[in-house]
Short mmCIF file of C-alpha atoms and ligand atoms in Angstrom, two decimals:
data_model
loop_
_atom_site.label_atom_id
_atom_site.label_comp_id
_atom_site.label_asym_id
_atom_site.label_seq_id
_atom_site.Cartn_x
_atom_site.Cartn_y
_atom_site.Cartn_z
CA MET H 18 93.56 82.16 97.29
CA ILE H 19 95.91 85.07 97.70
CA TYR H 20 99.44 84.34 98.96
CA VAL H 21 101.47 87.23 100.30
CA VAL H 22 105.19 86.47 100.22
CA SER H 23 107.57 88.78 102.08
CA GLY H 24 111.12 88.64 103.34
CA PRO H 25 114.38 90.56 103.34
CA SER H 26 115.64 91.74 99.96
CA GLY H 27 118.03 89.16 98.49
CA CYS H 28 116.62 86.17 100.42
CA GLY H 29 115.40 84.68 97.13
CA LYS H 30 111.70 85.56 96.84
CA SER H 31 111.78 86.33 93.10
CA THR H 32 113.83 83.22 92.37
CA LEU H 33 111.40 81.03 94.31
CA ILE H 34 108.32 82.62 92.78
CA LYS H 35 109.64 82.43 89.20
CA ASN H 36 110.43 78.73 89.62
CA LEU H 37 107.07 78.05 91.20
CA LEU H 38 105.12 79.87 88.46
CA ALA H 39 106.82 77.65 85.88
CA ARG H 40 105.92 74.48 87.80
CA LEU H 41 102.49 75.08 89.26
CA PRO H 42 99.58 75.62 86.87
CA GLY H 43 96.76 77.80 88.14
CA LEU H 44 99.10 80.21 89.92
CA GLN H 45 99.62 83.80 88.80
CA PHE H 46 101.93 86.62 89.88
CA SER H 47 100.69 90.04 90.94
CA VAL H 48 102.81 92.54 89.01
CA SER H 49 103.49 95.61 91.17
CA HIS H 50 103.98 99.22 90.14
CA THR H 51 107.32 100.76 91.10
CA THR H 52 109.35 103.93 90.67
CA ARG H 53 112.57 101.89 90.90
CA PRO H 54 114.63 101.86 87.68
CA ARG H 55 114.32 98.65 85.66
CA ARG H 56 117.21 96.17 86.03
CA SER H 57 118.73 94.86 82.80
CA ASP H 58 117.12 91.42 83.17
CA GLU H 59 113.66 92.73 84.04
CA VAL H 60 110.71 92.93 81.66
CA GLU H 61 108.09 95.70 81.80
CA GLY H 62 104.67 94.27 82.69
CA GLN H 63 106.17 90.95 83.72
CA ASP H 64 108.42 91.82 86.67
CA TYR H 65 106.98 95.27 87.38
CA TYR H 66 105.07 98.12 85.79
CA PHE H 67 107.80 100.77 85.86
CA VAL H 68 106.30 104.22 86.41
CA THR H 69 107.41 107.74 87.24
CA ARG H 70 106.90 109.21 90.71
CA GLU H 71 104.21 111.47 89.24
CA GLU H 72 102.30 108.52 87.81
CA PHE H 73 102.66 106.60 91.08
CA GLU H 74 101.39 109.60 93.10
CA ARG H 75 98.47 109.99 90.72
CA MET H 76 97.49 106.33 91.22
CA LYS H 77 97.95 106.64 94.98
CA ASN H 78 95.71 109.72 95.14
CA SER H 79 93.00 108.03 93.10
CA GLU H 80 93.11 105.06 95.54
CA ALA H 81 94.19 102.66 92.81
CA PHE H 82 96.40 100.69 95.23
CA LEU H 83 95.38 97.85 97.51
CA GLU H 84 98.60 98.63 99.36
CA TRP H 85 101.72 100.66 98.75
CA ALA H 86 104.95 101.46 100.59
CA GLU H 87 108.27 103.22 100.30
CA VAL H 88 110.92 100.50 100.29
CA HIS H 89 114.67 101.18 100.14
CA GLY H 90 113.92 104.75 98.99
CA GLN H 91 111.57 103.79 96.11
CA LEU H 92 107.78 103.52 95.88
CA TYR H 93 106.11 100.14 95.31
CA GLY H 94 102.40 99.33 95.13
CA THR H 95 99.92 96.60 94.27
CA SER H 96 97.01 97.87 92.21
CA GLN H 97 93.46 96.86 93.12
CA GLU H 98 92.83 96.15 89.46
CA GLU H 99 95.73 93.66 89.20
CA VAL H 100 94.56 91.72 92.25
CA SER H 101 90.86 91.61 91.41
CA ARG H 102 91.47 90.63 87.77
CA LYS H 103 94.04 87.90 88.45
CA SER H 104 92.55 86.46 91.65
CA ARG H 105 89.33 85.68 89.75
CA GLN H 106 91.34 83.26 87.58
CA GLY H 107 92.91 81.17 90.37
CA ASP H 108 95.66 81.47 92.97
CA LEU H 109 97.64 84.68 93.09
CA ILE H 110 101.02 85.39 94.65
CA LEU H 111 102.11 88.85 95.84
CA ASP H 112 105.82 89.59 96.42
CA ILE H 113 105.63 92.63 98.69
CA ASP H 114 107.47 94.01 101.70
CA VAL H 115 106.43 93.68 105.34
CA GLN H 116 104.73 97.12 105.46
CA GLY H 117 102.61 96.08 102.47
CA ALA H 118 101.85 92.68 104.00
CA ARG H 119 100.54 94.43 107.10
CA GLN H 120 98.19 96.57 104.98
CA VAL H 121 96.91 93.54 103.04
CA LYS H 122 96.30 91.66 106.30
CA LYS H 123 93.91 94.41 107.40
CA LYS H 124 92.02 94.35 104.10
CA LEU H 125 92.05 90.67 103.09
CA GLU H 126 91.80 88.54 106.21
CA GLN H 127 91.48 85.33 104.23
CA ALA H 128 94.88 85.70 102.49
CA SER H 129 97.84 83.49 103.49
CA PHE H 130 101.05 85.13 104.65
CA VAL H 131 104.43 83.52 103.96
CA PHE H 132 107.70 84.81 105.42
CA VAL H 133 110.81 83.82 103.43
CA VAL H 134 114.14 84.12 105.22
CA PRO H 135 117.75 83.35 104.29
CA PRO H 136 119.57 80.73 106.37
CA SER H 137 121.78 83.44 107.93
CA TYR H 138 122.74 87.11 107.72
CA PRO H 139 126.16 86.41 106.06
CA GLU H 140 124.40 84.32 103.40
CA LEU H 141 121.98 87.20 102.71
CA GLU H 142 124.91 89.60 102.29
CA LYS H 143 126.61 87.13 99.93
CA ARG H 144 123.44 86.79 97.78
CA LEU H 145 122.89 90.54 97.52
CA LYS H 146 126.51 91.02 96.42
CA GLN H 147 126.43 88.09 93.99
CA ARG H 148 123.23 89.34 92.35
CA LYS H 149 125.17 92.40 91.14
CA SER H 150 121.95 94.35 90.65
CA ASP H 151 122.50 97.09 93.21
CA PRO H 152 125.35 99.51 93.94
CA PRO H 153 127.17 99.08 97.31
CA GLU H 154 125.17 101.84 99.05
CA ALA H 155 121.87 100.23 97.96
CA ILE H 156 123.10 96.86 99.27
CA ALA H 157 124.01 98.48 102.61
CA LEU H 158 120.51 99.98 102.86
CA ARG H 159 118.87 96.64 102.00
CA LEU H 160 120.98 94.88 104.65
CA SER H 161 120.16 97.41 107.34
CA ASN H 162 116.43 97.15 106.47
CA ALA H 163 116.76 93.33 106.61
CA ARG H 164 117.79 93.55 110.30
CA ARG H 165 114.48 95.30 110.98
CA GLU H 166 112.30 93.15 108.68
CA ILE H 167 113.51 89.85 110.18
CA GLN H 168 111.94 90.94 113.51
CA GLU H 169 108.45 91.06 111.96
CA SER H 170 107.74 87.32 111.72
CA ASN H 171 104.63 87.49 113.96
CA LEU H 172 102.59 88.80 111.04
CA PHE H 173 102.97 85.56 109.07
CA ASP H 174 101.32 82.15 108.93
CA TYR H 175 104.20 80.24 107.31
CA LEU H 176 107.99 80.34 107.40
CA VAL H 177 110.08 79.20 104.43
CA ILE H 178 113.84 79.03 105.03
CA ASN H 179 115.54 79.48 101.69
CA GLY H 180 118.77 77.56 102.26
CA ASP H 181 118.55 74.81 99.69
CA LEU H 182 116.54 76.26 96.79
CA ASN H 183 114.78 73.03 95.86
CA GLN H 184 113.67 72.33 99.39
CA ALA H 185 112.36 75.88 99.82
CA LEU H 186 110.53 75.52 96.52
CA GLU H 187 108.91 72.27 97.69
CA GLU H 188 107.84 73.98 100.91
CA LEU H 189 106.25 76.92 99.11
CA LYS H 190 104.53 74.56 96.70
CA ALA H 191 103.25 72.44 99.63
CA ILE H 192 101.69 75.50 101.25
CA ILE H 193 99.67 76.19 98.11
CA LEU H 194 98.82 72.56 97.34
CA SER H 195 97.63 71.82 100.88
CA HIS H 196 95.20 74.71 100.63
CA ARG H 197 93.94 73.47 97.26
CA CYS H 198 93.21 70.08 98.89
CA LEU H 199 90.89 71.51 101.55
CA LEU H 200 87.49 69.83 101.18
CA ARG H 201 85.73 73.20 101.06
CA GLU H 202 87.93 74.24 98.12
CA ARG H 203 87.10 71.06 96.18
CA GLN H 204 83.31 70.98 96.48
CA LYS H 205 82.78 71.29 92.73
CA GLU H 206 85.12 68.40 91.84
CA PHE H 207 83.76 66.30 94.67
CA LYS H 208 80.16 66.83 93.57
CA GLU H 209 81.04 65.36 90.16
CA ILE H 210 82.53 62.30 91.84
CA LEU H 211 79.43 61.88 94.02
CA LYS H 212 77.23 62.19 90.94
CA SER H 213 79.12 59.34 89.26
CA PHE H 214 78.45 57.14 92.28
CA LYS H 215 74.75 57.90 92.06
CA SER H 216 74.44 57.25 88.35
CA TRP H 217 75.72 53.66 88.64
CA PRO H 218 73.36 50.93 89.83
P1 ADP C 12 114.71 88.70 96.38
O1 ADP C 12 113.68 88.58 95.30
O2 ADP C 12 114.25 88.15 97.67
O3 ADP C 12 115.28 90.08 96.51
P2 ADP C 12 116.37 87.13 94.53
O4 ADP C 12 115.42 86.07 94.11
O5 ADP C 12 116.69 88.21 93.58
O6 ADP C 12 115.95 87.75 95.96
O7 ADP C 12 117.72 86.37 94.97
C1 ADP C 12 118.89 87.07 95.34
C2 ADP C 12 120.11 86.29 94.83
O8 ADP C 12 120.23 85.06 95.56
C3 ADP C 12 120.02 85.93 93.37
O9 ADP C 12 121.31 86.09 92.77
C4 ADP C 12 119.60 84.45 93.38
O10 ADP C 12 120.06 83.77 92.24
C5 ADP C 12 120.25 83.95 94.66
N1 ADP C 12 119.53 82.85 95.33
C6 ADP C 12 118.18 82.76 95.51
N2 ADP C 12 117.88 81.64 96.20
C7 ADP C 12 119.04 81.02 96.49
C8 ADP C 12 119.39 79.81 97.19
N3 ADP C 12 118.49 79.01 97.76
N4 ADP C 12 120.70 79.50 97.29
C9 ADP C 12 121.65 80.30 96.74
N5 ADP C 12 121.40 81.45 96.05
C10 ADP C 12 120.11 81.81 95.94
P1 5GP C 13 113.18 94.85 94.51
O1 5GP C 13 113.53 96.30 94.29
O2 5GP C 13 114.38 94.06 95.00
O3 5GP C 13 112.49 94.23 93.34
O4 5GP C 13 112.11 94.82 95.69
C1 5GP C 13 112.40 95.46 96.89
C2 5GP C 13 111.33 95.15 97.91
O5 5GP C 13 110.09 95.73 97.48
C3 5GP C 13 111.06 93.67 98.14
O6 5GP C 13 110.97 93.47 99.55
C4 5GP C 13 109.72 93.44 97.50
O7 5GP C 13 108.99 92.42 98.17
C5 5GP C 13 109.07 94.79 97.74
N1 5GP C 13 107.93 95.04 96.83
C6 5GP C 13 107.80 94.72 95.52
N2 5GP C 13 106.60 95.08 95.06
C7 5GP C 13 105.94 95.63 96.09
C8 5GP C 13 104.62 96.18 96.26
O8 5GP C 13 103.81 96.24 95.35
N3 5GP C 13 104.31 96.66 97.49
C9 5GP C 13 105.17 96.61 98.55
N4 5GP C 13 104.74 97.07 99.72
N5 5GP C 13 106.41 96.10 98.44
C10 5GP C 13 106.78 95.61 97.22
#
């Protein structure tokens, strides 16, 4: 299953996803391409594939992206290759903006869409400032975009309110686990159980 997670910058998507990846086997992260400069704590190929604008444009023109968008003045995109390779191995989570989520919704109807929001606007501002990863003008741009993005909830299936981190983490985990428990998703396991019933007198 593909899970698309979106929400205003600074609401805690990366924090939630990193924690979840460490706790939930069988879940992978779709690493995006971006022209944004790498932050000091980010790892190439793990957080993003950091590319030049030229390289990004080349990929865009050769239709290498499932979706792409300009976000806060930088280009971000999910490559088709990343999604097809990793989704074959199990569940996959995409951390992309609302414009990207809209594009994925048109292409992959069966994906699940999760909207992550902060408990309030002041809390979002506090988190962006505390993160210390962006200069003041970038924070101002992210906050003004957040006012627009928060209006786009109708695109999504689920809402996770990231107030208390552990509770939000449990909610995100529950979304994925409940899907894994669908009978139609467990046919293979269930067949084995049925077989064991038949092989005993
Ligand atoms: P995003 O990926 O949505 O841009 P981050 O995961 O980078 O957001 O989180 C932004 C900041 O908020 C980080 O400093 C992070 O440690 C902090 N943060 C994330 N979730 C919470 C939470 N539930 N409560 C308090 N701070 C949080
Ligand atoms: P950041 O620069 O803080 O890592 O990410 C900024 C925004 O870009 C976030 O909203 C994040 O979800 C979004 N983003 C990251 N990767 C992609 C992508 O591949 N496509 C799209 N459309 N947005 C992305």
